Amino acid sequence: LYEKMNKVIECLEILDVPRELLIYDFFDLNLTLQFNGQQLFDIPLIVPIRQRHKYQLDLITYDLILQEYQLIDCEVVYYLPKTTDRPGHFNQNILRRKRLIKSATTVEKLLNLDRST
């Protein structure tokens, strides 16, 4: 997963769009009894792309099961303002996937860098 996500960072740098690969601290919340069934976001590595507003953001991730890069519109379902910010971690918002914006088998296709198609 790190290899796939580092490729995202490399391609974004080519586009001169610096972004940071972050560990999503709450990826395993669906496994707890209190949150099970709420369909919370469950992928551990993300690259935030755009904050639409306080409760909505777009991010890129890689789905190991589907073996594809995904650009996803997520909504903040829980905001944790008193959480200590940790460098390299996304830990102040609990997310839910709102919609899949785009998916592709390569990051180049996801970011429209693949000119062969």
PDB file of C-alpha atoms in Angstrom:
ATOM      1  CA  LEU A   1       0.000   0.000   0.000  1.00  0.00           C
ATOM      2  CA  TYR A   2       2.854   2.403   0.807  1.00  0.00           C
ATOM      3  CA  GLU A   3       4.408   1.707  -2.587  1.00  0.00           C
ATOM      4  CA  LYS A   4       1.129   2.507  -4.386  1.00  0.00           C
ATOM      5  CA  MET A   5       0.518   5.638  -2.349  1.00  0.00           C
ATOM      6  CA  ASN A   6       4.068   6.941  -2.723  1.00  0.00           C
ATOM      7  CA  LYS A   7       3.474   6.715  -6.480  1.00  0.00           C
ATOM      8  CA  VAL A   8       0.560   9.137  -5.986  1.00  0.00           C
ATOM      9  CA  ILE A   9       2.875  11.604  -4.242  1.00  0.00           C
ATOM     10  CA  GLU A  10       5.453  11.282  -7.039  1.00  0.00           C
ATOM     11  CA  CYS A  11       2.862  11.941  -9.746  1.00  0.00           C
ATOM     12  CA  LEU A  12       1.396  14.906  -7.888  1.00  0.00           C
ATOM     13  CA  GLU A  13       4.901  16.381  -7.643  1.00  0.00           C
ATOM     14  CA  ILE A  14       5.225  16.032 -11.438  1.00  0.00           C
ATOM     15  CA  LEU A  15       2.043  18.107 -11.682  1.00  0.00           C
ATOM     16  CA  ASP A  16       3.562  20.587  -9.204  1.00  0.00           C
ATOM     17  CA  VAL A  17       0.801  19.809  -6.695  1.00  0.00           C
ATOM     18  CA  PRO A  18       2.644  18.955  -3.466  1.00  0.00           C
ATOM     19  CA  ARG A  19       0.607  16.784  -1.118  1.00  0.00           C
ATOM     20  CA  GLU A  20       1.321  14.670   1.933  1.00  0.00           C
ATOM     21  CA  LEU A  21       0.696  10.970   2.427  1.00  0.00           C
ATOM     22  CA  LEU A  22      -1.153  10.554   5.727  1.00  0.00           C
ATOM     23  CA  ILE A  23      -2.099   7.656   7.951  1.00  0.00           C
ATOM     24  CA  TYR A  24      -5.840   7.741   8.581  1.00  0.00           C
ATOM     25  CA  ASP A  25      -5.993   6.871  12.279  1.00  0.00           C
ATOM     26  CA  PHE A  26      -9.613   5.751  12.252  1.00  0.00           C
ATOM     27  CA  PHE A  27      -9.522   3.247   9.377  1.00  0.00           C
ATOM     28  CA  ASP A  28     -10.413   0.365  11.708  1.00  0.00           C
ATOM     29  CA  LEU A  29     -13.384   1.959  13.516  1.00  0.00           C
ATOM     30  CA  ASN A  30     -15.833  -0.213  11.583  1.00  0.00           C
ATOM     31  CA  LEU A  31     -14.464  -3.160  13.559  1.00  0.00           C
ATOM     32  CA  THR A  32     -15.700  -1.752  16.873  1.00  0.00           C
ATOM     33  CA  LEU A  33     -19.192  -2.507  18.130  1.00  0.00           C
ATOM     34  CA  GLN A  34     -20.045   1.177  18.629  1.00  0.00           C
ATOM     35  CA  PHE A  35     -19.306   2.134  15.003  1.00  0.00           C
ATOM     36  CA  ASN A  36     -20.030  -1.100  13.129  1.00  0.00           C
ATOM     37  CA  GLY A  37     -22.555  -0.612  10.351  1.00  0.00           C
ATOM     38  CA  GLN A  38     -21.954   3.119   9.888  1.00  0.00           C
ATOM     39  CA  GLN A  39     -19.854   2.500   6.761  1.00  0.00           C
ATOM     40  CA  LEU A  40     -17.006   4.698   7.902  1.00  0.00           C
ATOM     41  CA  PHE A  41     -13.967   5.152   5.676  1.00  0.00           C
ATOM     42  CA  ASP A  42     -11.724   2.120   6.118  1.00  0.00           C
ATOM     43  CA  ILE A  43      -8.483   2.592   4.161  1.00  0.00           C
ATOM     44  CA  PRO A  44      -5.372   3.411   6.235  1.00  0.00           C
ATOM     45  CA  LEU A  45      -3.402   5.640   3.833  1.00  0.00           C
ATOM     46  CA  ILE A  46      -4.778   8.763   2.193  1.00  0.00           C
ATOM     47  CA  VAL A  47      -3.673  11.808   0.266  1.00  0.00           C
ATOM     48  CA  PRO A  48      -6.053  14.710   0.934  1.00  0.00           C
ATOM     49  CA  ILE A  49      -6.561  16.683  -2.272  1.00  0.00           C
ATOM     50  CA  ARG A  50      -9.195  19.329  -1.705  1.00  0.00           C
ATOM     51  CA  GLN A  51     -11.239  20.555   1.250  1.00  0.00           C
ATOM     52  CA  ARG A  52     -14.616  21.426  -0.260  1.00  0.00           C
ATOM     53  CA  HIS A  53     -15.813  22.888   3.030  1.00  0.00           C
ATOM     54  CA  LYS A  54     -15.505  22.094   6.736  1.00  0.00           C
ATOM     55  CA  TYR A  55     -17.389  18.807   6.435  1.00  0.00           C
ATOM     56  CA  GLN A  56     -16.379  17.546   3.015  1.00  0.00           C
ATOM     57  CA  LEU A  57     -13.076  16.713   1.340  1.00  0.00           C
ATOM     58  CA  ASP A  58     -11.686  14.857  -1.648  1.00  0.00           C
ATOM     59  CA  LEU A  59      -8.870  12.395  -1.199  1.00  0.00           C
ATOM     60  CA  ILE A  60      -6.907   9.825  -3.160  1.00  0.00           C
ATOM     61  CA  THR A  61      -6.303   6.324  -1.919  1.00  0.00           C
ATOM     62  CA  TYR A  62      -5.605   2.840  -3.230  1.00  0.00           C
ATOM     63  CA  ASP A  63      -8.073   0.005  -2.741  1.00  0.00           C
ATOM     64  CA  LEU A  64      -6.113  -3.224  -2.286  1.00  0.00           C
ATOM     65  CA  ILE A  65      -9.163  -5.425  -2.869  1.00  0.00           C
ATOM     66  CA  LEU A  66     -10.234  -3.763  -6.118  1.00  0.00           C
ATOM     67  CA  GLN A  67      -6.601  -2.998  -7.040  1.00  0.00           C
ATOM     68  CA  GLU A  68      -7.356   0.523  -8.175  1.00  0.00           C
ATOM     69  CA  TYR A  69      -6.584   4.108  -7.325  1.00  0.00           C
ATOM     70  CA  GLN A  70      -9.610   6.079  -6.223  1.00  0.00           C
ATOM     71  CA  LEU A  71     -10.488   9.740  -5.982  1.00  0.00           C
ATOM     72  CA  ILE A  72     -13.182   9.863  -3.311  1.00  0.00           C
ATOM     73  CA  ASP A  73     -15.518  12.534  -2.011  1.00  0.00           C
ATOM     74  CA  CYS A  74     -15.714  12.030   1.765  1.00  0.00           C
ATOM     75  CA  GLU A  75     -17.856  13.647   4.407  1.00  0.00           C
ATOM     76  CA  VAL A  76     -16.808  14.374   7.962  1.00  0.00           C
ATOM     77  CA  VAL A  77     -19.210  12.505  10.237  1.00  0.00           C
ATOM     78  CA  TYR A  78     -17.400  13.217  13.498  1.00  0.00           C
ATOM     79  CA  TYR A  79     -15.168  16.211  14.161  1.00  0.00           C
ATOM     80  CA  LEU A  80     -12.707  15.751  17.024  1.00  0.00           C
ATOM     81  CA  PRO A  81     -11.427  19.277  17.765  1.00  0.00           C
ATOM     82  CA  LYS A  82      -9.596  18.359  20.967  1.00  0.00           C
ATOM     83  CA  THR A  83      -7.461  15.671  19.312  1.00  0.00           C
ATOM     84  CA  THR A  84      -3.758  16.461  19.285  1.00  0.00           C
ATOM     85  CA  ASP A  85      -2.538  16.866  15.726  1.00  0.00           C
ATOM     86  CA  ARG A  86       0.151  14.284  14.913  1.00  0.00           C
ATOM     87  CA  PRO A  87       2.481  14.925  11.965  1.00  0.00           C
ATOM     88  CA  GLY A  88       1.889  12.379   9.210  1.00  0.00           C
ATOM     89  CA  HIS A  89      -1.551  11.443  10.554  1.00  0.00           C
ATOM     90  CA  PHE A  90      -5.113  12.392   9.726  1.00  0.00           C
ATOM     91  CA  ASN A  91      -6.749  12.224  13.129  1.00  0.00           C
ATOM     92  CA  GLN A  92      -9.159  15.089  13.730  1.00  0.00           C
ATOM     93  CA  ASN A  93     -12.017  13.948  11.494  1.00  0.00           C
ATOM     94  CA  ILE A  94     -13.798  10.625  11.167  1.00  0.00           C
ATOM     95  CA  LEU A  95     -14.796  10.143   7.556  1.00  0.00           C
ATOM     96  CA  ARG A  96     -17.459   8.368   5.543  1.00  0.00           C
ATOM     97  CA  ARG A  97     -17.193   7.729   1.828  1.00  0.00           C
ATOM     98  CA  LYS A  98     -19.805   9.883   0.123  1.00  0.00           C
ATOM     99  CA  ARG A  99     -19.122   9.002  -3.508  1.00  0.00           C
ATOM    100  CA  LEU A 100     -16.470   7.670  -5.813  1.00  0.00           C
ATOM    101  CA  ILE A 101     -15.451  10.471  -8.162  1.00  0.00           C
ATOM    102  CA  LYS A 102     -13.056   8.479 -10.329  1.00  0.00           C
ATOM    103  CA  SER A 103     -11.086   5.240 -10.265  1.00  0.00           C
ATOM    104  CA  ALA A 104      -8.257   3.853 -12.401  1.00  0.00           C
ATOM    105  CA  THR A 105      -5.824   0.965 -12.429  1.00  0.00           C
ATOM    106  CA  THR A 106      -2.855   3.350 -12.533  1.00  0.00           C
ATOM    107  CA  VAL A 107      -2.270   6.656 -10.837  1.00  0.00           C
ATOM    108  CA  GLU A 108      -1.259   8.131 -14.174  1.00  0.00           C
ATOM    109  CA  LYS A 109      -4.735   7.390 -15.551  1.00  0.00           C
ATOM    110  CA  LEU A 110      -6.391   8.714 -12.404  1.00  0.00           C
ATOM    111  CA  LEU A 111      -4.505  12.011 -12.711  1.00  0.00           C
ATOM    112  CA  ASN A 112      -4.787  12.171 -16.522  1.00  0.00           C
ATOM    113  CA  LEU A 113      -1.022  11.773 -16.991  1.00  0.00           C
ATOM    114  CA  ASP A 114      -1.390   8.715 -19.226  1.00  0.00           C
ATOM    115  CA  ARG A 115      -1.534  10.069 -22.769  1.00  0.00           C
ATOM    116  CA  SER A 116      -1.677   6.613 -24.406  1.00  0.00           C
ATOM    117  CA  THR A 117      -5.476   6.292 -24.088  1.00  0.00           C
TER     118      THR A 117
END
